[in-house]
Coordinates of C-alpha atoms in Angstrom, one line a residue:
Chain A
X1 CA 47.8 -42.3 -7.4
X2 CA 45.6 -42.9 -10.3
X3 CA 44.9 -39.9 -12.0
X4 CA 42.2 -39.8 -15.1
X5 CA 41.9 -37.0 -17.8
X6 CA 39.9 -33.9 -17.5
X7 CA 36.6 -33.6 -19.2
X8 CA 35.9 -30.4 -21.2
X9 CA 34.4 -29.0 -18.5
X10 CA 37.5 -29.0 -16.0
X11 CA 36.7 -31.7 -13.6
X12 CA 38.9 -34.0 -12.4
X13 CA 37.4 -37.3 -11.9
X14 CA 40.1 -38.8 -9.5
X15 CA 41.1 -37.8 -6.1
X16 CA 44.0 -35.9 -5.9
X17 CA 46.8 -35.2 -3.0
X18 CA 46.2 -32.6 -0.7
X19 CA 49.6 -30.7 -2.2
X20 CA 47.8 -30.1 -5.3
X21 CA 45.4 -28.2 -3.6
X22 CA 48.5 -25.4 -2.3
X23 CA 49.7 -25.7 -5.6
X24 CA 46.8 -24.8 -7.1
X25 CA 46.1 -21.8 -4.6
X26 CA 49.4 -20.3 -5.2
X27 CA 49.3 -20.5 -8.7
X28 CA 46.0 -19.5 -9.9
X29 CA 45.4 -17.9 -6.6
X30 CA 47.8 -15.2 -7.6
X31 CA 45.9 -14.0 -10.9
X32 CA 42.9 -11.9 -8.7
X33 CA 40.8 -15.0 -9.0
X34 CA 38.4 -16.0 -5.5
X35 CA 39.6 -19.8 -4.6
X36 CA 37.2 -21.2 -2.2
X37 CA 37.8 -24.4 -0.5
X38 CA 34.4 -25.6 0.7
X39 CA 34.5 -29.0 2.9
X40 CA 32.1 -31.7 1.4
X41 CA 30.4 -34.2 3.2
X42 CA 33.1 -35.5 5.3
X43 CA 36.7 -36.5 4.1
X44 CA 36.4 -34.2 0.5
X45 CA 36.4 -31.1 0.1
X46 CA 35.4 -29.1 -3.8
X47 CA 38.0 -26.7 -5.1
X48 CA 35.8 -23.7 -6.6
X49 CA 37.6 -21.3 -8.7
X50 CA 35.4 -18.2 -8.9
X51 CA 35.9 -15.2 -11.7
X52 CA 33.5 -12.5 -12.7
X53 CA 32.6 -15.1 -15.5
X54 CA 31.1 -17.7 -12.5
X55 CA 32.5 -20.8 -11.0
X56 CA 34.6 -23.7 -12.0
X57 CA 35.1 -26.5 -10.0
X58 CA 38.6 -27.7 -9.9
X59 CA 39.2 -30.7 -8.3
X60 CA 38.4 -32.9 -5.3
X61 CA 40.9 -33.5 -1.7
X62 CA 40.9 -35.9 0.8
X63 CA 41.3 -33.8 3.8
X64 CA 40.0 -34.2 7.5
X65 CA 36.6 -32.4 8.1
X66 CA 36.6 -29.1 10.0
X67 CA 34.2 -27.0 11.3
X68 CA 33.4 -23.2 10.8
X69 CA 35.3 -21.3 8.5
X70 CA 38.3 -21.8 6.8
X71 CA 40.6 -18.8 7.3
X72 CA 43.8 -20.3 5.6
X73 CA 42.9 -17.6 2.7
X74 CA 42.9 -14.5 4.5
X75 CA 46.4 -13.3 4.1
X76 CA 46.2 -13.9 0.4
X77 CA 42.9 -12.3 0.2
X78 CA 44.4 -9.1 2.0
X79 CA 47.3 -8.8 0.1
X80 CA 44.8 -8.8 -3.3
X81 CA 43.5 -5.7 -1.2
X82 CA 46.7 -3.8 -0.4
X83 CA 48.8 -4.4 -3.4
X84 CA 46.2 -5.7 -6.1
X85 CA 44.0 -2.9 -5.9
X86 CA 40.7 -5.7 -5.5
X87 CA 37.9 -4.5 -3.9
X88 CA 35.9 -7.0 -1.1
X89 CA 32.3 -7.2 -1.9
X90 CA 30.6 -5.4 0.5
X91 CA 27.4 -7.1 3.5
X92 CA 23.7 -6.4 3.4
X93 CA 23.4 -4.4 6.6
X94 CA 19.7 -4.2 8.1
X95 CA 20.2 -0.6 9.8
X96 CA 17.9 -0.8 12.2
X97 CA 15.6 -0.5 15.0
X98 CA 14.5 -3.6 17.2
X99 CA 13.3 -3.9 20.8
X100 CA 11.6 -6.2 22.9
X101 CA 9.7 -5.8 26.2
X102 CA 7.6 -7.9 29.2
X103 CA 4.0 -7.3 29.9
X104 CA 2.2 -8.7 32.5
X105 CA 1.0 -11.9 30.4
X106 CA 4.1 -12.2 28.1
X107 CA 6.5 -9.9 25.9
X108 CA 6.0 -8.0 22.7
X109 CA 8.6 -7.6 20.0
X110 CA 9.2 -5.0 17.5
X111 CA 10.9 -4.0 14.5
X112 CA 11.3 -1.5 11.4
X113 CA 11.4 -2.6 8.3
X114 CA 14.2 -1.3 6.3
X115 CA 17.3 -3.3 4.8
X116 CA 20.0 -0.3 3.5
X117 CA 23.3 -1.2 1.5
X118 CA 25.0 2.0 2.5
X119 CA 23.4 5.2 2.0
X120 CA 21.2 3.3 -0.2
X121 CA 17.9 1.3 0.7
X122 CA 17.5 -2.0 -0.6
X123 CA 15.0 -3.1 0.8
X124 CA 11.6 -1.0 2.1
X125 CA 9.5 -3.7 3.7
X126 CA 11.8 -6.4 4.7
X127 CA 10.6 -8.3 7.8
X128 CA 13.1 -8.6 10.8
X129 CA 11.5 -10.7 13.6
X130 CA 12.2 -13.9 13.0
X131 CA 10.6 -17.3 13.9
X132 CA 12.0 -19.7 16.2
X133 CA 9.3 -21.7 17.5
X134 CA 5.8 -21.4 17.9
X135 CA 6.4 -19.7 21.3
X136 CA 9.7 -18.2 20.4
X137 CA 10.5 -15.1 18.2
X138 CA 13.5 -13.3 17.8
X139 CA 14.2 -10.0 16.1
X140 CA 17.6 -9.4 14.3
X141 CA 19.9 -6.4 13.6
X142 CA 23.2 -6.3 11.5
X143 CA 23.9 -8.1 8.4
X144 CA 21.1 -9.6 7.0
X145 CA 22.2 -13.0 5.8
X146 CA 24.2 -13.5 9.1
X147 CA 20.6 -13.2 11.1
X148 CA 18.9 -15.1 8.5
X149 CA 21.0 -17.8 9.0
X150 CA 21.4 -17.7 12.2
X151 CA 18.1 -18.0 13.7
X152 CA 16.9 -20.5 10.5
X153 CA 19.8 -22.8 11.7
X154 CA 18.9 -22.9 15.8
X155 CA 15.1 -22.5 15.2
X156 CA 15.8 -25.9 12.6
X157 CA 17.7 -27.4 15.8
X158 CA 15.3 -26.3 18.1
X159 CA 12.5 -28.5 16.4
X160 CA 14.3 -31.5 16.4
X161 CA 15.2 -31.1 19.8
X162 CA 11.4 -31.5 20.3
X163 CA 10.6 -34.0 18.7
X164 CA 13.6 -35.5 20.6
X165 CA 12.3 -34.6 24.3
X166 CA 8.4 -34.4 23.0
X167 CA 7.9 -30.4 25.0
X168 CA 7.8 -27.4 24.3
X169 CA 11.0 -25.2 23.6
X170 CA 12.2 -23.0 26.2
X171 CA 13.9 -19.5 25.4
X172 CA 16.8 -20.1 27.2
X173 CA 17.9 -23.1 24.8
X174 CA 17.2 -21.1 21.8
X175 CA 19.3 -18.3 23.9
X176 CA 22.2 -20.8 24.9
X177 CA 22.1 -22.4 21.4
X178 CA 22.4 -18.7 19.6
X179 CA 25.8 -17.3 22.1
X180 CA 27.6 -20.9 21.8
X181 CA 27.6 -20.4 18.3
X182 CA 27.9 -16.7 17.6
X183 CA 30.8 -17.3 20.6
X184 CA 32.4 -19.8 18.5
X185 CA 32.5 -18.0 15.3
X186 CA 34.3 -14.9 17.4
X187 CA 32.2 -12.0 16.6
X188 CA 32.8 -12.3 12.5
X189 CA 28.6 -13.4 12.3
X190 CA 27.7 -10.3 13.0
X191 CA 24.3 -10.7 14.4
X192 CA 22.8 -8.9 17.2
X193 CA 19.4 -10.1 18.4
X194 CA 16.3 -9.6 20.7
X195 CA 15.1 -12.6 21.8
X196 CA 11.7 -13.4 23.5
X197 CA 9.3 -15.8 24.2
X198 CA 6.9 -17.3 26.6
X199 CA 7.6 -21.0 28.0
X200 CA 6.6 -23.3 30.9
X201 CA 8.4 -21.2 33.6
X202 CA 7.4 -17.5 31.8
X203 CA 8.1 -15.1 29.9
X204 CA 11.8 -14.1 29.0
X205 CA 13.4 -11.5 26.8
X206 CA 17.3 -11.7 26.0
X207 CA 19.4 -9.6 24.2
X208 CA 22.3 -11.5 22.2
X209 CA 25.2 -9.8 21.3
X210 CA 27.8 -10.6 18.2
X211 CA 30.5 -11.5 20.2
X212 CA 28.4 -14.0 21.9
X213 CA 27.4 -12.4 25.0
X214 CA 23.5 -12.3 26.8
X215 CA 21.6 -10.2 29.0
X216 CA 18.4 -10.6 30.1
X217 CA 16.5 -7.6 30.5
X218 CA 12.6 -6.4 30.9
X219 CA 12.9 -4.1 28.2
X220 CA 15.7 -4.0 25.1
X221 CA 16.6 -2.4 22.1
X222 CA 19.0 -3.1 19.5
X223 CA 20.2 -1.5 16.1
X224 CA 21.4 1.6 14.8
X225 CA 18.2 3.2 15.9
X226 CA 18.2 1.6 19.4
X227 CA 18.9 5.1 20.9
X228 CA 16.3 6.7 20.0
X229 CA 13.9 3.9 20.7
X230 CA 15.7 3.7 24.1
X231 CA 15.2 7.0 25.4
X232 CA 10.9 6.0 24.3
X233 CA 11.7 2.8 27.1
X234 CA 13.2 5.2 29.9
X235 CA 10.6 7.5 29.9
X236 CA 7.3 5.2 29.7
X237 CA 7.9 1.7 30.8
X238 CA 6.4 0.4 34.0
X239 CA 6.3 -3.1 35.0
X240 CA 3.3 -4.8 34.6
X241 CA 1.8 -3.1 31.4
X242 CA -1.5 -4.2 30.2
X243 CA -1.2 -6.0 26.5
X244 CA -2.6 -2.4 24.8
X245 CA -0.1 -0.5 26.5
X246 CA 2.2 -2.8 25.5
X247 CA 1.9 -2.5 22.2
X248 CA 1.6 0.9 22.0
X249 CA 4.6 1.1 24.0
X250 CA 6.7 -0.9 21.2
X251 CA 4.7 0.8 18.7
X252 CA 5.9 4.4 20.0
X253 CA 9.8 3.1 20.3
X254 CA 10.0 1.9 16.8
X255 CA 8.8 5.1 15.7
X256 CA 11.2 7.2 17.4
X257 CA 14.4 4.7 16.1
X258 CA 11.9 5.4 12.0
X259 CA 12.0 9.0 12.3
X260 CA 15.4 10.2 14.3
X261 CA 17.8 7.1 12.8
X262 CA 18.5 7.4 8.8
X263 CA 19.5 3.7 9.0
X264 CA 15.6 2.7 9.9
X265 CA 12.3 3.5 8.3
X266 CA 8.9 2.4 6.6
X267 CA 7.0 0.5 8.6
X268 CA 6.0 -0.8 12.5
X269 CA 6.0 -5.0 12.4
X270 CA 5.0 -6.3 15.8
X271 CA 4.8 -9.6 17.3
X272 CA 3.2 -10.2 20.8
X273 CA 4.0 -13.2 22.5
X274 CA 2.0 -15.0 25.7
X275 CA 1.2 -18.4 26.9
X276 CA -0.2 -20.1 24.2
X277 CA -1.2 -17.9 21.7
X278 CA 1.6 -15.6 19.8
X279 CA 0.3 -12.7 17.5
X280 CA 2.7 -11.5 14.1
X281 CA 1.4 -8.1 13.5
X282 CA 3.1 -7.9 10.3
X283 CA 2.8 -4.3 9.3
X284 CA 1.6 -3.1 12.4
X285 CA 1.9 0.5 11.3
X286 CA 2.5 2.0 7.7
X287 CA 3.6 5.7 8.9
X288 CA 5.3 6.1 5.3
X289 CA 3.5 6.6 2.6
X290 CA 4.6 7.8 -1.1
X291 CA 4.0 11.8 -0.8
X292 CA 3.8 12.6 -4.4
X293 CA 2.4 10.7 -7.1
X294 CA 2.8 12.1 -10.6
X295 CA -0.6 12.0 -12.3
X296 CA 0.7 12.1 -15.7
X297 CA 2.1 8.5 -15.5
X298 CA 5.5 7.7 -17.6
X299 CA 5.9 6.5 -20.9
X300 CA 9.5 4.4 -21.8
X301 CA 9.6 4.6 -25.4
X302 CA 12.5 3.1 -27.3
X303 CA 15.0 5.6 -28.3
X304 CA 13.8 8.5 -25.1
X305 CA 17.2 8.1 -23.5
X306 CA 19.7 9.9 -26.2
X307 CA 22.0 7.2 -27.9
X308 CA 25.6 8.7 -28.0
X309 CA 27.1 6.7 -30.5
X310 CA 27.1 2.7 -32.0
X311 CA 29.2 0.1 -32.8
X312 CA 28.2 -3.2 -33.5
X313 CA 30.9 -6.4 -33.4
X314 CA 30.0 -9.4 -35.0
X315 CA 31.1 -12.8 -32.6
X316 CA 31.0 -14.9 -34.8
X317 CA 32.4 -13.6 -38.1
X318 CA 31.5 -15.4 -41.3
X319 CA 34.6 -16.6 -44.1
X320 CA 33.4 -16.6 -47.6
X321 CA 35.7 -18.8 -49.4
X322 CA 35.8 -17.0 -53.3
X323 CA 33.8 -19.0 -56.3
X324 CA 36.0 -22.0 -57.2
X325 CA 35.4 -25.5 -58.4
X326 CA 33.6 -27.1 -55.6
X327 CA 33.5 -23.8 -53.1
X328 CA 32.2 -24.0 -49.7
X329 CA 31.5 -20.7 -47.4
X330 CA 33.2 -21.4 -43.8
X331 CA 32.4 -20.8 -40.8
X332 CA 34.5 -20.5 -37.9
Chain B
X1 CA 46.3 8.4 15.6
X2 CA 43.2 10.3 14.6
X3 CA 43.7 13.5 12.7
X4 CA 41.3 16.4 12.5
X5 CA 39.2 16.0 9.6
X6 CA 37.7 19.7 8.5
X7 CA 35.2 18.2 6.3
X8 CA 31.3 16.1 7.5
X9 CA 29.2 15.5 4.3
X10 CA 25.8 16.8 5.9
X11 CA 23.8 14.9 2.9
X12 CA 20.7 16.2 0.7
X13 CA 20.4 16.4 -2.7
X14 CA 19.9 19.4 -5.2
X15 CA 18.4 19.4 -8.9
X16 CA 17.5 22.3 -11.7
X17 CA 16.1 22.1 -14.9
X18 CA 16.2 25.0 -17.4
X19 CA 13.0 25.6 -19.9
X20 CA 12.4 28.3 -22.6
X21 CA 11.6 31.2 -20.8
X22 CA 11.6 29.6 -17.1
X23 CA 14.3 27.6 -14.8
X24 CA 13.8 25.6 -11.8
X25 CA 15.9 25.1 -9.0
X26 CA 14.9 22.6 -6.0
X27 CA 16.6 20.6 -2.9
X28 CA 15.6 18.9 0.0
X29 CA 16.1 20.5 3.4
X30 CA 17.1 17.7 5.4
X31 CA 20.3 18.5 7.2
X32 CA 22.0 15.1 8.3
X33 CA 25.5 13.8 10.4
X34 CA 26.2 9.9 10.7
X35 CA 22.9 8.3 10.8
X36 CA 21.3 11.2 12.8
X37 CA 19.0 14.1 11.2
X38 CA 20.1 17.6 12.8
X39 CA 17.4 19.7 11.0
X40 CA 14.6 18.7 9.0
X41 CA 14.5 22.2 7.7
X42 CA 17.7 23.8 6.5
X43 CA 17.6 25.3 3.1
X44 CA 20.4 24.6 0.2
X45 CA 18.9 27.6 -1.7
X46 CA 20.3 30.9 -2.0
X47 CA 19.0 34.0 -4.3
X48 CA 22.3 35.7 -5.6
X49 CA 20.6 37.8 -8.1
X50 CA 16.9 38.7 -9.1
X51 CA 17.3 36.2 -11.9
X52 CA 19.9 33.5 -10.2
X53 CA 19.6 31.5 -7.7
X54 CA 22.4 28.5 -6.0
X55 CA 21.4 25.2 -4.8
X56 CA 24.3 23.7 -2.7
X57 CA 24.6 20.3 -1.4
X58 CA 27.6 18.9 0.7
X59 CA 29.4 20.2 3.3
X60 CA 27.0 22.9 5.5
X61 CA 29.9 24.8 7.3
X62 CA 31.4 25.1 3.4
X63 CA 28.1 26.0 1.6
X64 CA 26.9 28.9 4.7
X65 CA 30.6 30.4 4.1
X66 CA 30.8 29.7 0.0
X67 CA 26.9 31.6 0.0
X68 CA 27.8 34.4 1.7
X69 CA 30.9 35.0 0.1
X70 CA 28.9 35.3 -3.3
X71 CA 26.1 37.4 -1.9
X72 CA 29.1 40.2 -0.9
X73 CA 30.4 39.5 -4.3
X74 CA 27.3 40.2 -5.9
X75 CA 26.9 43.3 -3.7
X76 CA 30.4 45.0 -4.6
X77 CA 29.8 43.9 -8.8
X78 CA 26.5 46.3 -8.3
X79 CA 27.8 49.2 -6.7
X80 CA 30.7 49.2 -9.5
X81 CA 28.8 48.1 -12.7
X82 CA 25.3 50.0 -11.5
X83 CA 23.5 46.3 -12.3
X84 CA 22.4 43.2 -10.5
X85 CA 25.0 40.5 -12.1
X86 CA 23.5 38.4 -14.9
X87 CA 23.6 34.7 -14.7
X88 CA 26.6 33.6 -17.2
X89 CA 28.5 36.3 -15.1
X90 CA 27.5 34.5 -11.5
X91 CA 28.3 30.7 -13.0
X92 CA 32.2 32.5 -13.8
X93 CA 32.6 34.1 -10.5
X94 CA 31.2 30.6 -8.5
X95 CA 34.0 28.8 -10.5
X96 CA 36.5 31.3 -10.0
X97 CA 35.8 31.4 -6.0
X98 CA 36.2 27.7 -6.1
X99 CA 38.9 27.2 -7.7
X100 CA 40.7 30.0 -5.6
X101 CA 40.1 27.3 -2.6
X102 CA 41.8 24.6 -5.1
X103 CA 44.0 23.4 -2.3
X104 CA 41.9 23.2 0.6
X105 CA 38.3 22.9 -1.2
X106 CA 35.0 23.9 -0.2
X107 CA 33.0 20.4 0.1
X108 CA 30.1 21.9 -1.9
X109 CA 28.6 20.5 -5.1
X110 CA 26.4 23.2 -6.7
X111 CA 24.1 23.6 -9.2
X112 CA 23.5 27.1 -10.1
X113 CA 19.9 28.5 -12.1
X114 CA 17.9 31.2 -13.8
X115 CA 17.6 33.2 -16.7
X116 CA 20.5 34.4 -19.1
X117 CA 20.3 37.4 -20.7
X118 CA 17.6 36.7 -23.6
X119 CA 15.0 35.1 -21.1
X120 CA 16.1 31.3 -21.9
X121 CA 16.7 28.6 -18.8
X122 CA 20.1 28.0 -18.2
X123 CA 21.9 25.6 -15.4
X124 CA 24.9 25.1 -14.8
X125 CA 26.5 22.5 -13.2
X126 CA 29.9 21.9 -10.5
X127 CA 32.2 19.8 -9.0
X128 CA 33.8 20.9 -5.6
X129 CA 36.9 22.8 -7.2
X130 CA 35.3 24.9 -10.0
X131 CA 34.6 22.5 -13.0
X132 CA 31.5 24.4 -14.8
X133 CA 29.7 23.5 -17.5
X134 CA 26.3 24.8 -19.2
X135 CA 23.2 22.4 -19.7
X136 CA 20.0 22.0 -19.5
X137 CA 19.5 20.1 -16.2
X138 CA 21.6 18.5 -13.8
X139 CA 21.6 16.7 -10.3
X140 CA 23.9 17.3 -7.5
X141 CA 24.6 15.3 -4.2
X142 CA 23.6 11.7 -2.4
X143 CA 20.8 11.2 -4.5
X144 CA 21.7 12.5 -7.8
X145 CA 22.3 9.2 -9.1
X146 CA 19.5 8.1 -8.4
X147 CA 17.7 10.8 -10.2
X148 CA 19.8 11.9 -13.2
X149 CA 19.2 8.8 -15.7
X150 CA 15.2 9.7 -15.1
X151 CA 16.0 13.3 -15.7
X152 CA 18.1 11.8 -19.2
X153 CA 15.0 9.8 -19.7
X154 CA 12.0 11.7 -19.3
X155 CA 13.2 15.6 -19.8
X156 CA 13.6 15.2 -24.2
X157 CA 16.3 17.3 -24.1
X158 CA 19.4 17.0 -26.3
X159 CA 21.9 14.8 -23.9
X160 CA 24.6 16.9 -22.6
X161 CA 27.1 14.0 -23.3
X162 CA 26.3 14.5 -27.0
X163 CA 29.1 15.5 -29.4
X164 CA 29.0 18.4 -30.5
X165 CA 27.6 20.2 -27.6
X166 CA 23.9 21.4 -27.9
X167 CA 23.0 24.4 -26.0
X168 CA 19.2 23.7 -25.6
X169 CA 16.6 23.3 -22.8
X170 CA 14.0 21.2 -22.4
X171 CA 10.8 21.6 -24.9
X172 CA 8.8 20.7 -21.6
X173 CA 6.2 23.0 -20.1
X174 CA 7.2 25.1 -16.6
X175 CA 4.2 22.9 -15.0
X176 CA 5.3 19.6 -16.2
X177 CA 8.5 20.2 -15.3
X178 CA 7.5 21.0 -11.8
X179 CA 5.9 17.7 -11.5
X180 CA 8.4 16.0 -12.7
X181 CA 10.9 17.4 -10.2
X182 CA 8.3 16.9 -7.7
X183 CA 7.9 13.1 -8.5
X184 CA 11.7 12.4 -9.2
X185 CA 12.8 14.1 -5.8
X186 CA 9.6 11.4 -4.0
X187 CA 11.2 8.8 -5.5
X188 CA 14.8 9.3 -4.5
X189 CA 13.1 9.9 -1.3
X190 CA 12.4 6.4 -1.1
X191 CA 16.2 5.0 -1.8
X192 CA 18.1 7.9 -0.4
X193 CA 18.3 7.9 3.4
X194 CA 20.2 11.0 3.5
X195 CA 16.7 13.0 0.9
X196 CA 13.7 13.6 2.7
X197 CA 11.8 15.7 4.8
X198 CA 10.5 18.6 2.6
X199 CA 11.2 20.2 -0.9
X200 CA 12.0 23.5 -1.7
X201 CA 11.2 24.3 -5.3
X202 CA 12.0 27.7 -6.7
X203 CA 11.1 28.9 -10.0
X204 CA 13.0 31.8 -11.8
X205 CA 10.5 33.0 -15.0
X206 CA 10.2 36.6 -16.5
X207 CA 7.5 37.5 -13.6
X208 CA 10.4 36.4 -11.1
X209 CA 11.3 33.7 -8.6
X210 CA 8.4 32.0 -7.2
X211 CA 8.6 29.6 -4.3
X212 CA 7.1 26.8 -3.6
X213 CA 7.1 23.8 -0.7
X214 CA 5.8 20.2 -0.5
X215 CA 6.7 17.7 2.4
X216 CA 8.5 14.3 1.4
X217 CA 8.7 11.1 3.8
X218 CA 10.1 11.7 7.0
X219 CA 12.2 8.2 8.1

């Protein structure tokens, strides 16, 4: 086993046996540092030791290649929990309203626009509905980088398979594509989703749950807010709705899920889908706006926010050496 | 198993800022459970005395009872002292009815305003089991974090973190700081889910409490 020196920098040049790698997680593991194993194209896989001060990389393995996640550090990571007193960084959550319905020539999609982290909002004008193809859009509720990443990844593999079978896609491959994978990852990529488009044999709309289930509906809501937007379906959808109605229809139901759910607001995206020709209505509706503005403006002068009290460390302290024969000042 | 838990944070936030001469007192009046709004018009403000008035945020079963236990306080401090109780007196008796519920507390953080008994602004500020303090503004519920460093910012008054403590209020006028409560409670608006709806501003001055209402953004 050859093994070469470190550099300054802590990488190990050589490939090392896979029983460093548990000696390694047991041992620094065990200080309240994050290990991550991440697999690396194919047969290696990068040792990333992450503290508040950033990431080090450790060393290299030559393990087989897996798929999905690695949970090998889950008990370590909950016993950090229970008797370290570490706190888990906490998901993005998108809140949410989103719904989909058929019209006569297609389906229409909507969505609110706020992204809260807690009580807190983080973001006022995110946008939730999602591209998949040119015919295929898909709105997304839950944590935000898990529906991100999601729909990127199967609208990225739903172009290929195009260019593979030279047509157009069809909604139930982006639909089968979404559930095998959400299926396979058990519910933890916590993405629920509206999906619709219009394809060779019609229009479709799907719901997609986290846990990798489907239904396929001619009118759907998802989110925190799909209650309200609901009971706005129930009481005014018909089949065959003209494309106006439509709209106003969606329109109407994200309103309801904006003003009755505290985990939605801001604004009314829309996106209205038929054979081909689809419509993003970003910003369909801006029912928020600021209510008071201060005329007076604001004025952040240096020294308006009271300073308690100072203290000022020097980093790099400076050694005078006294006068002598041939004195030099040091530094350290 | 799942125990009963007594307590709901309804959410809403409540602010005051004392001036020479004036104090003001405003919340929001959205009453909220979960992710749900229950009323979008519930007041946190209660007049105790002609020149003090509570602004309550927390717990709405805790703050209804913790009012109305004052306001028959109040009433029986009249009838034996032939006087309406002054404000200093009112911020001793809040702490002391908190603290008498030290072991099963009322979920109310107040923030309690007027006029001492030479005209100035005071405020004083709580936490849920009696912990008082005099200043010159403060911030109370979900979004007082989210206002209180503006308040620190843009009010020029001495900090009240400062050591030693400085009794003073802020050299602003009664309109500017109107409009900046007005501006600070919109922008909290924006972050807070649990602040919105409308404000209720009340203003305490030597011509006595003036109200005053402006709607805020309704998702």
């Amino acid at each position: 086993m050859k093994q070469k020196k470190r550099n300054e920098k802590g990488l190990a040049v050589a490939a090392r046996r896979s029983r460093l790698v548990s000696e390694l997680r047991s041992g620094i593991g065990g200080l309240g540092f994050w290990v991550n194993r991440l697999p690396v194209c194919g047969d290696f896989s990068l040792i990333l030791i992450c503290t508040g001060a950033g990431c080090r990389m450790v060393g290299y393995t030559d393990l087989p290649t897996k798929g999905g996640f690695d949970f090998g550090l889950c008990r370590r990571n909950q016993s950090l929990v229970e008797k370290g007193g570490l706190k888990i960084p906490g998901f993005l959550k998108t809140g949410t309203t989103i719904v989909g319905l058929v019209f006569k020539d297609g389906v229409v999609l909507g969505a609110d626009t706020r992204a809260t982290e807690g009580p807190i909002v983080a973001d006022k004008n995110c946008e939730k509905i999602h591209f998949m193809a040119p015919n295929i859009y898909c709105c997304g509720a839950g944590t935000a980088a898990d529906t991100e990443a999601v729909t990127d990844m199967v609208s990225s593999q739903l172009q290929l398979h195009r260019y593979a079978t030279g047509r157009e896609s069809r909604v139930v491959t982006a639909l089968t594509l979404l559930k095998s994978h959400l299926f396979k990852y058990q519910g933890h990529v916590s993405a629920a989703l509206v999906l619709g488009g219009v394809d060779c044999t019609g229009p479709h709309l799907h719901t997609v749950y986290p846990h990798g289930s489907t239904d396929t509906l001619p009118f759907a809501t998802m989110g925190s807010g799909s209650l309200a937007a609901m009971s706005v379906f129930e009481s005014k959808y018909k089949e065959g709705l003209t494309r106006e109605e439509g709209i106003k229809l969606v329109a109407e139901a994200i309103s309801g899920g904006i003003f009755n759910d505290l985990g939605s607001g801001s604004n009314v995206d829309v996106c209205v889908i038929t054979k081909g020709k689809t419509e993003y209505l970003r910003n369909y509706l801006l029912p928020n706006p600021r209510t008071y503005v201060s005329s007076k403006g604001y004025s952040f002068t240096k020294g308006q926010t009271e300073i308690l009290s100072t203290k000022i460390t020097q980093l790099k302290p400076k050694v005078e050496v006294a006068e002598g024969g041939d004195a030099i000042a040091m530094e350290e | 198993m799942a125990r009963f838990d007594p307590y709901e944070n309804n959410g809403g936030t409540c602010v005051a800022v004392a001036g020479d001469g004036y104090c003001v007192v405003a919340a929001d009046t959205r009453l909220s459970v979960g992710y749900s709004i229950l009323s979008r018009d519930q007041s946190k403000i209660s007049e105790l005395a002609d020149k003090c008035v509570l602004a309550s945020s927390g717990f709405q079963g805790d703050i209804k009872a913790l009012q109305k236990n004052l306001a028959a306080k109040e009433l029986v401090y009249e009838h034996n002292h032939n006087k309406k109780m002054s404000c200093p007196a009112m911020a001793q008796l809040l702490s002391n009815t908190l603290y008498y519920k030290r072991f099963f507390p009322y979920y109310t953080f107040n923030v309690l305003g007027g006029l001492d008994s030479q005209g100035k602004g005071c405020v004083f500020t709580y936490d849920a089991v009696g912990s008082y303090e005099r200043t010159g503004y403060s911030a109370q519920g979900t979004g007082a974090k989210l206002i209180m460093p503006v308040l620190d910012n843009q009010l020029k008054s001495p900090s009240p973190l400062l050591l030693p403590a400085q009794d003073a209020v802020t050299p602003l006028s009664e309109s500017d700081a109107v409009d900046l409560v007005k501006d600070v409670f919109a922008s909290a608006t924006e972050r807070d889910i649990y602040t919105g709806d409308k404000l209720e501003i009340v203003v305490i001055n030597s011509s006595g409490i003036h109200r005053e209402c402006i709607e805020l953004r309704k998702d």
